[in-house]
PDB file of C-alpha atoms in Angstrom:
ATOM      1  CA  MET A  98      96.251  92.815  86.148  1.00 57.00           C
ATOM      2  CA  SER A  99      98.875  93.711  88.541  1.00 64.00           C
ATOM      3  CA  ARG A 100     100.770  91.326  89.918  1.00 77.00           C
ATOM      4  CA  TRP A 101     100.063  92.771  93.360  1.00 77.00           C
ATOM      5  CA  PRO A 102      96.990  91.269  94.751  1.00 84.00           C
ATOM      6  CA  SER A 103      94.941  92.424  97.386  1.00 89.00           C
ATOM      7  CA  THR A 104      95.996  91.848 101.209  1.00 89.00           C
ATOM      8  CA  ARG A 105      95.054  92.500 104.458  1.00 92.00           C
ATOM      9  CA  ALA A 106      97.670  95.589 105.962  1.00 88.00           C
ATOM     10  CA  GLY A 107      99.105  93.313 109.057  1.00 88.00           C
ATOM     11  CA  ARG A 108     100.201  90.605 106.495  1.00 91.00           C
ATOM     12  CA  VAL A 109     103.116  92.910 104.632  1.00 88.00           C
ATOM     13  CA  PRO A 110     104.701  94.290 107.913  1.00 88.00           C
ATOM     14  CA  ALA A 111     105.214  90.712 108.932  1.00 92.00           C
ATOM     15  CA  ALA A 112     106.331  89.751 105.502  1.00 90.00           C
ATOM     16  CA  LEU A 113     108.579  92.321 105.776  1.00 90.00           C
ATOM     17  CA  LEU A 114     110.215  90.990 109.237  1.00 93.00           C
ATOM     18  CA  ARG A 115     110.493  87.420 108.189  1.00 95.00           C
ATOM     19  CA  ILE A 116     113.351  88.741 105.444  1.00 93.00           C
ATOM     20  CA  GLY A 117     115.343  90.606 107.771  1.00 94.00           C
ATOM     21  CA  TRP A 118     113.649  94.226 108.500  1.00 94.00           C
ATOM     22  CA  ARG A 119     113.094  95.326 112.224  1.00 95.00           C
ATOM     23  CA  ILE A 120     110.145  97.729 113.592  1.00 93.00           C
ATOM     24  CA  LYS A 121     112.436 100.693 114.744  1.00 94.00           C
ATOM     25  CA  ARG A 122     109.607 102.509 116.129  1.00 92.00           C
ATOM     26  CA  GLU A 123     106.114 101.337 116.939  1.00 89.00           C
ATOM     27  CA  SER A 124     103.194 104.202 118.060  1.00 83.00           C
ATOM     28  CA  GLY A 125     100.223 103.574 119.889  1.00 78.00           C
ATOM     29  CA  GLY A 126      98.553 103.412 116.403  1.00 80.00           C
ATOM     30  CA  SER A 127      98.898 102.707 113.466  1.00 86.00           C
ATOM     31  CA  HIS A 128     102.027 104.714 112.395  1.00 90.00           C
ATOM     32  CA  LYS A 129     105.615 101.458 112.153  1.00 91.00           C
ATOM     33  CA  VAL A 130     109.051 102.712 110.989  1.00 93.00           C
ATOM     34  CA  LEU A 131     110.972  99.297 109.302  1.00 92.00           C
ATOM     35  CA  GLY A 132     114.455  99.525 109.084  1.00 94.00           C
ATOM     36  CA  ARG A 133     116.487  97.362 107.376  1.00 93.00           C
ATOM     37  CA  GLU A 134     121.014  97.454 106.915  1.00 93.00           C
ATOM     38  CA  GLY A 135     121.070  99.833 103.551  1.00 91.00           C
ATOM     39  CA  TRP A 136     117.973 100.449 102.814  1.00 90.00           C
ATOM     40  CA  PRO A 137     116.314 103.614 104.521  1.00 90.00           C
ATOM     41  CA  ASP A 138     113.817 103.305 106.507  1.00 91.00           C
ATOM     42  CA  TYR A 139     110.097 102.749 105.616  1.00 88.00           C
ATOM     43  CA  VAL A 140     107.152 104.150 107.533  1.00 89.00           C
ATOM     44  CA  TRP A 141     103.925 101.608 107.443  1.00 89.00           C
ATOM     45  CA  ALA A 142     100.946 103.846 108.953  1.00 89.00           C
ATOM     46  CA  PHE A 143      97.859 101.279 107.983  1.00 90.00           C
ATOM     47  CA  HIS A 144      95.907  99.426 110.195  1.00 89.00           C
ATOM     48  CA  ASP A 145      95.898  95.931 110.413  1.00 87.00           C
ATOM     49  CA  GLY A 146      92.187  94.606 109.560  1.00 88.00           C
ATOM     50  CA  VAL A 147      92.651  97.106 106.396  1.00 91.00           C
ATOM     51  CA  GLU A 148      92.768  96.278 103.150  1.00 93.00           C
ATOM     52  CA  ILE A 149      95.325  97.246 100.705  1.00 89.00           C
ATOM     53  CA  GLY A 150      94.845  97.559  97.427  1.00 88.00           C
ATOM     54  CA  PRO A 151      97.902  96.629  94.426  1.00 86.00           C
ATOM     55  CA  VAL A 152      98.494 100.416  93.831  1.00 85.00           C
ATOM     56  CA  ILE A 153      99.899 100.761  97.310  1.00 83.00           C
ATOM     57  CA  LEU A 154     101.550  97.153  97.121  1.00 82.00           C
ATOM     58  CA  CYS A 155     103.418  98.713  93.787  1.00 80.00           C
ATOM     59  CA  ARG A 156     104.146 102.352  95.734  1.00 75.00           C
ATOM     60  CA  GLY A 157     105.650 100.491  98.636  1.00 68.00           C
ATOM     61  CA  SER A 158     108.035  97.872  96.629  1.00 68.00           C
ATOM     62  CA  VAL A 159     109.587 100.769  94.466  1.00 62.00           C
ATOM     63  CA  ASN A 160     112.139 101.266  97.751  1.00 58.00           C
ATOM     64  CA  ARG A 161     115.866 100.827  96.625  1.00 56.00           C
ATOM     65  CA  PRO A 162     118.669  99.859  98.808  1.00 57.00           C
ATOM     66  CA  ALA A 163     120.556 103.429  99.819  1.00 52.00           C
TER      67      ALA A 163
END
């Protein structure tokens, strides 16, 4: 069993913003480029209402500081 539960895609960028990430760029659709000092930019490309499973959440968690 994964330690990452499924969640709605809108909750993930909201959580990242709470811990210090910021939105660098946002398209009219689902794409958001998030940035944080000392970390590589992260492109979030999911519509807010989509359910994101544990595999996608785990992939996003492996970004390491630059």
